mmCIF file of C-alpha atoms in Angstrom:
data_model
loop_
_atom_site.group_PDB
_atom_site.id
_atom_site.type_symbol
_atom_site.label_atom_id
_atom_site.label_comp_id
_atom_site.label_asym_id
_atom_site.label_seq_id
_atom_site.Cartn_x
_atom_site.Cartn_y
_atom_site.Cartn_z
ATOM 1 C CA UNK A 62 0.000 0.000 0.000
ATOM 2 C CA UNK A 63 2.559 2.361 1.155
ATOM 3 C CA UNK A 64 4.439 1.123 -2.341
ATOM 4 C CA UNK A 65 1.661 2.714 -4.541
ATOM 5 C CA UNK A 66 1.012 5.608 -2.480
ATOM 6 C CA UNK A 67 4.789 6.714 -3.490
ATOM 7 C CA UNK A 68 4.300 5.934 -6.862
ATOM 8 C CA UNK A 69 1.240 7.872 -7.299
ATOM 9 C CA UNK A 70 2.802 10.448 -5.600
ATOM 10 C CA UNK A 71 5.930 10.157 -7.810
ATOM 11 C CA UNK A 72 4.022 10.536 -11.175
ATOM 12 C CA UNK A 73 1.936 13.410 -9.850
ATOM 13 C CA UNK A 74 5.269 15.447 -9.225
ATOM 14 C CA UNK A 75 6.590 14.616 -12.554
ATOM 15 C CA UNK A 76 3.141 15.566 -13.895
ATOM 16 C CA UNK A 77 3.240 18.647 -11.818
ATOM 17 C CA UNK A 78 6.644 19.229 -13.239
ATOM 18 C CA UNK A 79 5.996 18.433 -16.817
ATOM 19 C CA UNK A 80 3.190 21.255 -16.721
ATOM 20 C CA UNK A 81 5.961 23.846 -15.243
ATOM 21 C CA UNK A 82 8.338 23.135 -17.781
ATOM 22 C CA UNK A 83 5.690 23.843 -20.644
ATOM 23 C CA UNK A 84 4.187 26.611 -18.830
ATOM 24 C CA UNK A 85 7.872 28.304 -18.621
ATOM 25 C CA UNK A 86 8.808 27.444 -22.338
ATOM 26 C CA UNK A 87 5.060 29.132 -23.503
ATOM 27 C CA UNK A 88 6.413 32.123 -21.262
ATOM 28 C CA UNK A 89 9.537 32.607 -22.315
ATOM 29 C CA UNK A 90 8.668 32.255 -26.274
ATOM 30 C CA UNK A 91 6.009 34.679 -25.786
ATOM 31 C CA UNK A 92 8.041 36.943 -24.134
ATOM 32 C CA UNK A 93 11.238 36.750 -26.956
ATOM 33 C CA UNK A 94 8.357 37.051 -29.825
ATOM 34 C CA UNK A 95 6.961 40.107 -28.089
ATOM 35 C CA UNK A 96 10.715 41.233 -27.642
ATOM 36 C CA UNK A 97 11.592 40.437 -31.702
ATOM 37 C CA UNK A 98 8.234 42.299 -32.720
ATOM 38 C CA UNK A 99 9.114 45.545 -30.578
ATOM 39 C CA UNK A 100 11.199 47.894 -31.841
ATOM 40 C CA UNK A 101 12.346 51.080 -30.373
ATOM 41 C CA UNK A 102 14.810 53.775 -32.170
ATOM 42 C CA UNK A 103 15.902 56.789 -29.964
ATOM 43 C CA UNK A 104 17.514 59.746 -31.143
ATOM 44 C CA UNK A 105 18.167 63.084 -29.231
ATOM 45 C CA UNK A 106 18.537 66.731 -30.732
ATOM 46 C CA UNK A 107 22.100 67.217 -31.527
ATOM 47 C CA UNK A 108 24.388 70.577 -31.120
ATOM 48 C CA UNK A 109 27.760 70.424 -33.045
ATOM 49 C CA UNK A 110 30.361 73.062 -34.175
ATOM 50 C CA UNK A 111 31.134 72.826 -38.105
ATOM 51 C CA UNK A 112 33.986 69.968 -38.515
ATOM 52 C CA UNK A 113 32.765 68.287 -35.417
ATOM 53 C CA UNK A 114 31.952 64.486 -35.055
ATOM 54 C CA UNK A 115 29.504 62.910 -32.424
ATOM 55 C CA UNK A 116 28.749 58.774 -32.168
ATOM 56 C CA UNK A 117 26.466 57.110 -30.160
ATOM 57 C CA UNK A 118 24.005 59.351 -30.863
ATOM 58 C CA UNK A 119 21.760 56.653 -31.568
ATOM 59 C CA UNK A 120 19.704 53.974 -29.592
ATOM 60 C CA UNK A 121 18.435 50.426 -31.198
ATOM 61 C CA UNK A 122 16.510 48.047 -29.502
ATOM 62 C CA UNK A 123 17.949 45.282 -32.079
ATOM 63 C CA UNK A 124 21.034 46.166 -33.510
ATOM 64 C CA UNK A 125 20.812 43.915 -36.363
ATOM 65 C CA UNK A 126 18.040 45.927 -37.686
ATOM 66 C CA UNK A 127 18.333 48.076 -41.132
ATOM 67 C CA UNK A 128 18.709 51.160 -40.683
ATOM 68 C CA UNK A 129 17.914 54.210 -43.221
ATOM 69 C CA UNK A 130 18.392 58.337 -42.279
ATOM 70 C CA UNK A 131 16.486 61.072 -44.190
ATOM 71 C CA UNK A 132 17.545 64.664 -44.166
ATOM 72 C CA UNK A 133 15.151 67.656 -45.504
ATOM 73 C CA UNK A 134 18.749 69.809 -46.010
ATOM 74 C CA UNK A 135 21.532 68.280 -47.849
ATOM 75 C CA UNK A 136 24.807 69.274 -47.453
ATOM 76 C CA UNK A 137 24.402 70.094 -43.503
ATOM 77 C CA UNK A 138 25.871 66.550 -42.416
ATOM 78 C CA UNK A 139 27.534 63.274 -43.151
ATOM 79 C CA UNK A 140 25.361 60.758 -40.658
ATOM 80 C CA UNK A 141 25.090 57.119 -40.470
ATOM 81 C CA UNK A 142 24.783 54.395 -37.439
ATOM 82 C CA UNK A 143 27.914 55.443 -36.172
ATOM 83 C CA UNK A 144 28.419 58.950 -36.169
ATOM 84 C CA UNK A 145 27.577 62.577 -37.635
ATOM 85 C CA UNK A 146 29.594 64.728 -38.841
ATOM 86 C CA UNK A 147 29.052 68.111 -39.221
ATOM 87 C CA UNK A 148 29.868 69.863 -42.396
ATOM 88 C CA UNK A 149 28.541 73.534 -42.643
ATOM 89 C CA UNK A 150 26.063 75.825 -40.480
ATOM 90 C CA UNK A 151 22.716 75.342 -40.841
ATOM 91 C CA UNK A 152 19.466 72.780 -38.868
ATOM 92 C CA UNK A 153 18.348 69.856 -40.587
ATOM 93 C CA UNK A 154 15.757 67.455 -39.302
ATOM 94 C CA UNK A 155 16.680 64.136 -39.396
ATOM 95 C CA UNK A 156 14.287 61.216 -39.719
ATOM 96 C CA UNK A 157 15.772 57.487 -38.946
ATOM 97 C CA UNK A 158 13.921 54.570 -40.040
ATOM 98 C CA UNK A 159 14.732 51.035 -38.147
ATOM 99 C CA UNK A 160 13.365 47.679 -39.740
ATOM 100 C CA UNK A 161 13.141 44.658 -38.418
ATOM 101 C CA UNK A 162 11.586 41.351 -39.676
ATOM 102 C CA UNK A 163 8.894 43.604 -41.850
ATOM 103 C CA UNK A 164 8.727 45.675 -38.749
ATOM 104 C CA UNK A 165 9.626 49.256 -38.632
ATOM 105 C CA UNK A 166 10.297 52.185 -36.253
ATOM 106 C CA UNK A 167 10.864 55.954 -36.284
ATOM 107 C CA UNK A 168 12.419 58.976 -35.129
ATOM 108 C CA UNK A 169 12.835 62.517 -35.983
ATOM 109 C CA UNK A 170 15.479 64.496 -34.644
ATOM 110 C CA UNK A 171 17.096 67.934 -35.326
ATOM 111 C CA UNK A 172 20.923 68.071 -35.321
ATOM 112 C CA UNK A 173 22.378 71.839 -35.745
ATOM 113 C CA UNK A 174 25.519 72.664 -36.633
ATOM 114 C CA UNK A 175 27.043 76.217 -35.590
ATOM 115 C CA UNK A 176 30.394 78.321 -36.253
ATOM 116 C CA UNK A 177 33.295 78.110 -33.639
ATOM 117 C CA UNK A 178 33.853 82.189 -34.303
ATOM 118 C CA UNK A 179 31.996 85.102 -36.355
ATOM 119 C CA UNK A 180 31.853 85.150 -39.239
ATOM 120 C CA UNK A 181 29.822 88.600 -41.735
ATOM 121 C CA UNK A 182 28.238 88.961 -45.038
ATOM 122 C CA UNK A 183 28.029 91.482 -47.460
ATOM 123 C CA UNK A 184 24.593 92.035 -49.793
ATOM 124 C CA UNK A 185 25.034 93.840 -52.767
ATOM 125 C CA UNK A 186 22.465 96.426 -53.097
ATOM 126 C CA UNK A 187 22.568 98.417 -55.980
ATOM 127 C CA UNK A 188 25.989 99.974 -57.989
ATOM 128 C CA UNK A 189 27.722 96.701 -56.683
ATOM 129 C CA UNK A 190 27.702 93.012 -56.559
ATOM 130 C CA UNK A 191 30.251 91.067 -53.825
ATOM 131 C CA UNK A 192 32.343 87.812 -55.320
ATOM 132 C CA UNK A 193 34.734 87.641 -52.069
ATOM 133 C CA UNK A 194 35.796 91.451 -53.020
ATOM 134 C CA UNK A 195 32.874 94.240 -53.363
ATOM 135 C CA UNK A 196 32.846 95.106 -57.275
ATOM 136 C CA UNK A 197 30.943 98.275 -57.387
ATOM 137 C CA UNK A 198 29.906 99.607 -61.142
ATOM 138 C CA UNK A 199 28.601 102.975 -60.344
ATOM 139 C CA UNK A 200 30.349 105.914 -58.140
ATOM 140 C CA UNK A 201 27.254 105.444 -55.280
ATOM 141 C CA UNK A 202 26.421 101.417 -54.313
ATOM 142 C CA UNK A 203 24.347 100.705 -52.033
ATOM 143 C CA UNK A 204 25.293 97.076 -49.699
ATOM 144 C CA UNK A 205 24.378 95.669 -46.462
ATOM 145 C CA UNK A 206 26.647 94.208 -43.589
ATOM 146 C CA UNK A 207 26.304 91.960 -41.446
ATOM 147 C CA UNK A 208 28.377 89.955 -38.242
ATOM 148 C CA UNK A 209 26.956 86.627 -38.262
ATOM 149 C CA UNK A 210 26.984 84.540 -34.780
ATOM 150 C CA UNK A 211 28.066 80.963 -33.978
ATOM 151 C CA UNK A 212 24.492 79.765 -34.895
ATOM 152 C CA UNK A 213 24.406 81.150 -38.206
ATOM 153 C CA UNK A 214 22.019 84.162 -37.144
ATOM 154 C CA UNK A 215 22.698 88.234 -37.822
ATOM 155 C CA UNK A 216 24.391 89.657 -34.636
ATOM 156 C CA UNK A 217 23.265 92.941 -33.662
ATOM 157 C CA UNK A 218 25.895 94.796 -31.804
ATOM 158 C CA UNK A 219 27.357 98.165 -32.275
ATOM 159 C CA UNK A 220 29.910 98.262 -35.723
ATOM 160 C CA UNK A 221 32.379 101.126 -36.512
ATOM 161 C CA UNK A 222 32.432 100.574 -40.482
ATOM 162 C CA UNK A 223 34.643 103.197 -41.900
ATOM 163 C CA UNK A 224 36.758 103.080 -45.815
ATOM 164 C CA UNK A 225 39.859 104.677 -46.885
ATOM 165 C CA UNK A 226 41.469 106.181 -49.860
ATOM 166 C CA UNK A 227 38.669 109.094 -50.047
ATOM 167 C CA UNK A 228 35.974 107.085 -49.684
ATOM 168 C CA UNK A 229 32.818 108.402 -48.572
ATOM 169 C CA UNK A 230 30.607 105.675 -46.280
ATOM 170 C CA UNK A 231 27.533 106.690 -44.815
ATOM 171 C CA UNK A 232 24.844 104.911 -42.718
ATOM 172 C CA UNK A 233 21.449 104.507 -44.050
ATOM 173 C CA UNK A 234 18.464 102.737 -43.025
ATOM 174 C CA UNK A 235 19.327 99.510 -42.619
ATOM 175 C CA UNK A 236 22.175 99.456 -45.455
ATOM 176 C CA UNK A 237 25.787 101.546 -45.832
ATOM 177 C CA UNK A 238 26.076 104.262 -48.785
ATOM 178 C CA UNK A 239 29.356 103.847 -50.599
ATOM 179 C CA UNK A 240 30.868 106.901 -52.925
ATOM 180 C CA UNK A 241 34.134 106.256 -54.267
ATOM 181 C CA UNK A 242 35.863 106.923 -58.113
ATOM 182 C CA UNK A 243 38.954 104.358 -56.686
ATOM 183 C CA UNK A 244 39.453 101.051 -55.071
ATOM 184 C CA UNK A 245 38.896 101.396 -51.155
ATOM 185 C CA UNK A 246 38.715 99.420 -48.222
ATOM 186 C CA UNK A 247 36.428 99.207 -45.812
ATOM 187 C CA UNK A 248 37.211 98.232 -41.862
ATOM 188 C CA UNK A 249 34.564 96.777 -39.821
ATOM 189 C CA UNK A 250 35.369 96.795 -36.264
ATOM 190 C CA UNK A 251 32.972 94.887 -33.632
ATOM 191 C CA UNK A 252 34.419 96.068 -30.230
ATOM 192 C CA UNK A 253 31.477 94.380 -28.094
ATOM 193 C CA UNK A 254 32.944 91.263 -29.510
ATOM 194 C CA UNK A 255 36.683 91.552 -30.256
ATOM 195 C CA UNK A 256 35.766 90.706 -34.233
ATOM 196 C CA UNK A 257 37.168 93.106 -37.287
ATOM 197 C CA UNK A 258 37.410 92.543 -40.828
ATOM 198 C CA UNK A 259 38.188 94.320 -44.033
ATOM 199 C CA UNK A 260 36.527 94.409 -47.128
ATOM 200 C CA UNK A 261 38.323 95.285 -50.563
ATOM 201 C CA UNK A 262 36.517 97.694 -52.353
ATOM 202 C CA UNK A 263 37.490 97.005 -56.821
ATOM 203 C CA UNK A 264 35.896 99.903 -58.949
ATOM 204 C CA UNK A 265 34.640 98.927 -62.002
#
């Protein structure tokens, strides 16, 4: 009697067991397939100085997914998986695509890339046009200047802007008056900012 009692009690715990195993086997291949069919793709905004490089930038959940980038500028960046590099000053918006077993994720992110120092700009108004030296074709041109900051915006601070050789520059509304018969330069000084710079002035 006692005999069959163990044996019953025997094949119930390896029943018992048997129903464990299976139980844990359903659990964890319902858990992996619900960890294969999620995928996540993380990307923060990104800040970098032109000629900078950043990696791991980027967050996979499966890193043997595909992975595809879309820019709306070209010529901002260089990205891929590994790293971005920044090329010249501008914002792009940056949309990364993960795919996975005919799954697919995305992200949009903004890197920006800025200058390490000013930088200016001249616009030609009238009388002139600017080719990395002012060209002006009548005795009066009209132009614009400009200090442009690290993030690629117009600076507003205080500019002595004066030319030699006879030249006469005056300040207008929003723009500079040039007279001159001769080649000039003009000197931009920025004294808020430490930042000068000279324009050559070619007469036409």
């Amino acid at each position: 009697m006692q005999k069959k009692v163990v044996v019953i009690a025997i094949s119930s715990f390896m029943i018992i067991a048997s129903i464990v195993l299976v139980l844990v086997f359903v659990i964890f291949n319902s858990g992996s397939k619900a960890n294969l069919d999620f995928l996540r793709v993380n990307a923060s905004d990104v800040v970098l100085c032109r000629g900078e490089t950043t990696e791991n930038y980027l967050e996979l959940s499966h890193e043997e997914a595909e992975v595809k980038f879309d820019v709306d500028r070209e010529g901002i960046i260089n990205i891929d998986r590994d790293k971005i590099e920044a090329i010249s000053v501008g914002q792009v918006n940056v949309t990364v695509t993960m795919s996975l077993n005919d799954k697919t994720a995305q992200n949009t992110f903004k890197v920006t890339v800025i200058n390490y120092d000013y930088s200016y700009s001249v616009t030609a108004i009238d009388g002139c046009y600017f080719d990395e030296k002012l060209y002006t074709t009548e005795d009066v041109a009209m132009l614009e200047i400009n200090i442009i900051d690290r993030y690629g915006q117009i600076l507003s601070t205080e500019m002595e802007v004066t030319a030699d050789n006879d030249a006469i520059l005056q300040r207008e509304i929003g723009m500079y008056m040039l007279v001159t018969k001769r080649d000039c330069t003009i000197t931009v000084s920025a004294k808020e900012i430490d930042f000068s710079f000279e324009i050559e002035v070619v007469k036409l």
